[in-house]
Amino acid sequence: MIAAMHKRTKIGCEKLIQEAINNCPVPTIQNYIRRNYMRNTQQWALWARQHFPLLLQVTSTNPLESYHSELKRKTSSLHGLIGAVHNIVAIDCKKQSNSKSAAFDFHVKKVSAYGVEKDIIEEIHKFPLPFQHLLIKEACAIMDRLEKGKGALGLTSLDCHCLFHNRYLLPCKYIFHEHMYGDVKLLTTDV
C-alpha cells in the first residue's frame, strides 16, 4: 500500500491496490482495502496530491502582513475619519503599483547565465521569471557535476526520475548534462 501511495498515476495506483486485494488471503481485509483505499484514492494518493507544475504560488503571507503593518503605522486616531481614508487609499495605490511591477517582472524579465548554451537560454527565456531561475540553477549544476568528474548518465529520452523532474516536469540537470555533454541531444523537437 505504501508503493500505491507514491504512484504518480491513477492507473498505476489502482493496479497496485488491486494486486494487494488479490494477494490478500483474508476476505475481511480484502473488503477493508476495497472500502477504505480503492474508493478514495484521490484523497491520499500522490497522483491526486501532486500539484500542477506551472503553478508556483506564493505560500508566504508576507505581502499581507506588510500591508497590515503599514496600515497600522500610517493610520491613527489623530488623523480623523477623512485623513484615515486618505492614508488607506494612498497605501492601496502603493501596494497596487508594487503588485503591477512584480507582475511585469514575472512576465518580462530575463535571466542570464554563463556557461549555458545560447539555444538553451533562449528556450529558458520563454518561461516566467521564477521558472527561469529554477532552470538556470539546474543548467548551472552541470558545472558541479563536471568538477566532481561525473559524466553524462546516458539518457536516451526525457524520462528522468529525479525529484526536480518529478516535481516540475521540466528538464533537470541530468537532462541538461546529457544534452550538452552526452551523445544524445535530448532538448530538440525530434525527441
Coordinates of C-alpha atoms in Angstrom, one line a residue:
M1 CA 0.0 0.0 0.0
I2 CA 3.0 2.3 0.6
A3 CA 4.0 1.8 -3.0
A4 CA 0.5 2.6 -4.2
M5 CA 0.6 5.8 -2.2
H6 CA 3.7 7.0 -4.1
K7 CA 2.5 6.1 -7.6
R8 CA 2.3 9.1 -9.8
T9 CA -0.6 7.9 -12.0
K10 CA -4.1 6.9 -11.1
I11 CA -3.9 3.7 -13.2
G12 CA -0.7 2.5 -11.5
C13 CA -2.1 3.3 -8.1
E14 CA -5.3 1.3 -8.7
K15 CA -3.3 -1.6 -10.2
L16 CA -1.2 -1.9 -7.0
I17 CA -4.3 -1.7 -4.8
Q18 CA -5.9 -4.5 -6.9
E19 CA -2.7 -6.6 -6.6
A20 CA -2.9 -6.1 -2.8
I21 CA -6.5 -7.2 -2.8
N22 CA -5.8 -10.3 -5.0
N23 CA -2.7 -11.3 -2.8
C24 CA -4.6 -11.0 0.5
P25 CA -5.9 -14.3 1.8
V26 CA -8.3 -12.8 4.4
P27 CA -11.7 -11.8 2.9
T28 CA -12.4 -9.2 5.6
I29 CA -9.1 -7.4 4.9
Q30 CA -9.8 -7.5 1.2
N31 CA -13.1 -5.8 1.8
Y32 CA -11.4 -3.3 4.1
I33 CA -8.9 -2.4 1.4
R34 CA -11.6 -2.1 -1.2
R35 CA -13.7 0.1 1.0
N36 CA -11.0 2.3 2.5
Y37 CA -8.4 2.5 -0.2
M38 CA -9.8 1.7 -3.6
R39 CA -12.8 4.1 -3.5
N40 CA -11.0 7.2 -2.2
T41 CA -7.5 7.3 -3.8
Q42 CA -7.9 10.9 -4.7
Q43 CA -7.8 11.8 -1.0
W44 CA -4.5 10.1 -0.2
A45 CA -2.5 9.1 -3.3
L46 CA 0.3 11.1 -4.8
W47 CA -1.2 11.2 -8.2
A48 CA -4.0 13.4 -6.8
R49 CA -1.9 15.4 -4.4
Q50 CA 0.8 16.3 -7.0
H51 CA 0.3 19.9 -7.9
F52 CA 0.2 21.3 -11.4
P53 CA 3.9 22.1 -12.1
L54 CA 3.4 25.5 -13.6
L55 CA 1.6 26.9 -10.5
L56 CA 4.4 28.3 -8.4
Q57 CA 2.1 30.0 -5.9
V58 CA 3.5 32.1 -3.1
T59 CA 2.6 30.5 0.1
S60 CA 4.0 33.3 2.2
T61 CA 1.7 35.8 3.9
N62 CA 4.5 38.5 4.0
P63 CA 2.8 40.9 1.5
L64 CA -0.4 40.8 3.5
E65 CA 1.4 41.3 6.8
S66 CA 3.3 44.1 5.2
Y67 CA 0.1 45.8 4.1
H68 CA -1.4 45.5 7.6
S69 CA 1.6 46.7 9.4
E70 CA 1.8 49.7 7.0
L71 CA -1.9 50.4 7.7
K72 CA -1.3 50.4 11.4
R73 CA 1.8 52.6 11.1
K74 CA 0.2 55.2 8.8
T75 CA -3.3 55.5 10.2
S76 CA -4.1 56.6 13.7
S77 CA -6.9 58.2 15.6
L78 CA -5.2 61.6 15.3
H79 CA -6.0 61.8 11.6
G80 CA -9.7 61.6 11.8
L81 CA -12.0 59.7 9.5
I82 CA -11.2 61.5 6.3
G83 CA -7.4 61.5 7.0
A84 CA -7.5 57.8 7.7
V85 CA -9.4 57.1 4.5
H86 CA -6.8 59.2 2.5
N87 CA -4.0 57.2 4.1
I88 CA -5.7 53.9 3.3
V89 CA -6.2 54.9 -0.3
A90 CA -2.6 56.0 -0.6
I91 CA -1.4 52.7 0.8
D92 CA -3.7 50.8 -1.6
C93 CA -2.3 52.7 -4.5
K94 CA 1.2 52.0 -3.5
K95 CA 0.6 48.2 -3.0
Q96 CA -1.3 48.1 -6.3
S97 CA 1.7 49.7 -8.0
N98 CA 4.1 47.2 -6.4
S99 CA 2.0 44.3 -7.5
K100 CA 1.8 45.6 -11.1
S101 CA 5.6 45.9 -11.1
A102 CA 6.0 42.4 -9.7
A103 CA 3.6 41.0 -12.4
F104 CA 5.6 42.9 -15.1
D105 CA 8.8 41.4 -13.8
F106 CA 7.3 38.0 -13.7
H107 CA 6.4 38.0 -17.4
V108 CA 9.1 40.3 -18.9
K109 CA 12.4 40.0 -17.0
K110 CA 15.0 37.6 -18.4
V111 CA 17.9 35.9 -16.5
S112 CA 21.4 35.4 -17.9
A113 CA 23.9 32.7 -17.2
Y114 CA 27.5 32.0 -18.0
G115 CA 28.3 28.6 -19.4
V116 CA 24.9 27.7 -20.7
E117 CA 24.4 27.3 -24.5
K118 CA 22.6 30.1 -26.3
D119 CA 19.8 28.0 -27.7
I120 CA 19.1 26.6 -24.2
I121 CA 19.0 30.2 -22.7
E122 CA 16.6 31.2 -25.5
E123 CA 14.2 28.4 -24.6
I124 CA 14.5 29.1 -20.9
H125 CA 13.5 32.8 -21.6
K126 CA 10.1 31.5 -22.7
F127 CA 9.2 30.7 -19.1
P128 CA 8.2 33.1 -16.3
L129 CA 10.9 34.6 -14.2
P130 CA 10.7 32.1 -11.2
F131 CA 10.9 29.1 -13.6
Q132 CA 13.9 30.8 -15.4
H133 CA 15.7 30.9 -12.0
L134 CA 14.9 27.2 -11.4
L135 CA 16.0 26.1 -14.9
I136 CA 19.2 28.2 -14.8
K137 CA 20.1 26.7 -11.4
E138 CA 19.6 23.2 -12.9
A139 CA 21.6 24.1 -16.0
C140 CA 24.5 25.5 -13.9
A141 CA 24.5 22.5 -11.7
I142 CA 26.2 20.7 -14.6
M143 CA 29.4 22.5 -13.8
D144 CA 29.3 21.0 -10.3
R145 CA 28.8 17.5 -11.8
L146 CA 31.8 18.1 -14.2
E147 CA 34.0 19.3 -11.3
K148 CA 33.2 16.1 -9.4
G149 CA 34.2 14.1 -12.5
K150 CA 30.7 12.8 -13.2
G151 CA 29.8 12.0 -16.8
A152 CA 26.5 12.0 -18.6
L153 CA 24.2 9.3 -17.5
G154 CA 23.5 8.0 -21.0
L155 CA 19.8 9.0 -21.1
T156 CA 18.1 8.3 -24.3
S157 CA 14.8 10.0 -23.6
L158 CA 13.5 12.9 -21.5
D159 CA 12.4 10.4 -18.8
C160 CA 14.3 11.1 -15.5
H161 CA 13.1 10.2 -12.1
C162 CA 14.9 12.8 -10.0
L163 CA 13.0 15.0 -7.6
F164 CA 13.2 18.1 -9.7
H165 CA 11.9 16.5 -12.9
N166 CA 9.1 14.7 -11.0
R167 CA 8.1 17.9 -9.2
Y168 CA 8.1 20.4 -12.1
L169 CA 8.1 18.1 -15.2
L170 CA 10.9 20.3 -16.6
P171 CA 14.4 19.4 -17.8
C172 CA 16.7 18.6 -14.9
K173 CA 20.5 18.8 -14.5
Y174 CA 20.8 15.2 -15.8
I175 CA 18.9 16.0 -19.0
F176 CA 20.9 19.2 -19.5
H177 CA 24.1 17.3 -18.9
E178 CA 23.2 14.7 -21.4
H179 CA 22.2 17.3 -23.9
M180 CA 25.3 19.4 -23.5
Y181 CA 28.0 16.8 -23.0
G182 CA 26.5 13.4 -23.8
D183 CA 25.9 11.5 -27.0
V184 CA 22.2 12.3 -27.4
K185 CA 20.8 15.8 -27.9
L186 CA 17.6 15.5 -25.8
L187 CA 16.3 19.0 -25.9
T188 CA 15.3 19.1 -29.6
T189 CA 12.0 19.0 -31.3
D190 CA 12.8 15.5 -32.6
V191 CA 12.8 13.9 -29.2

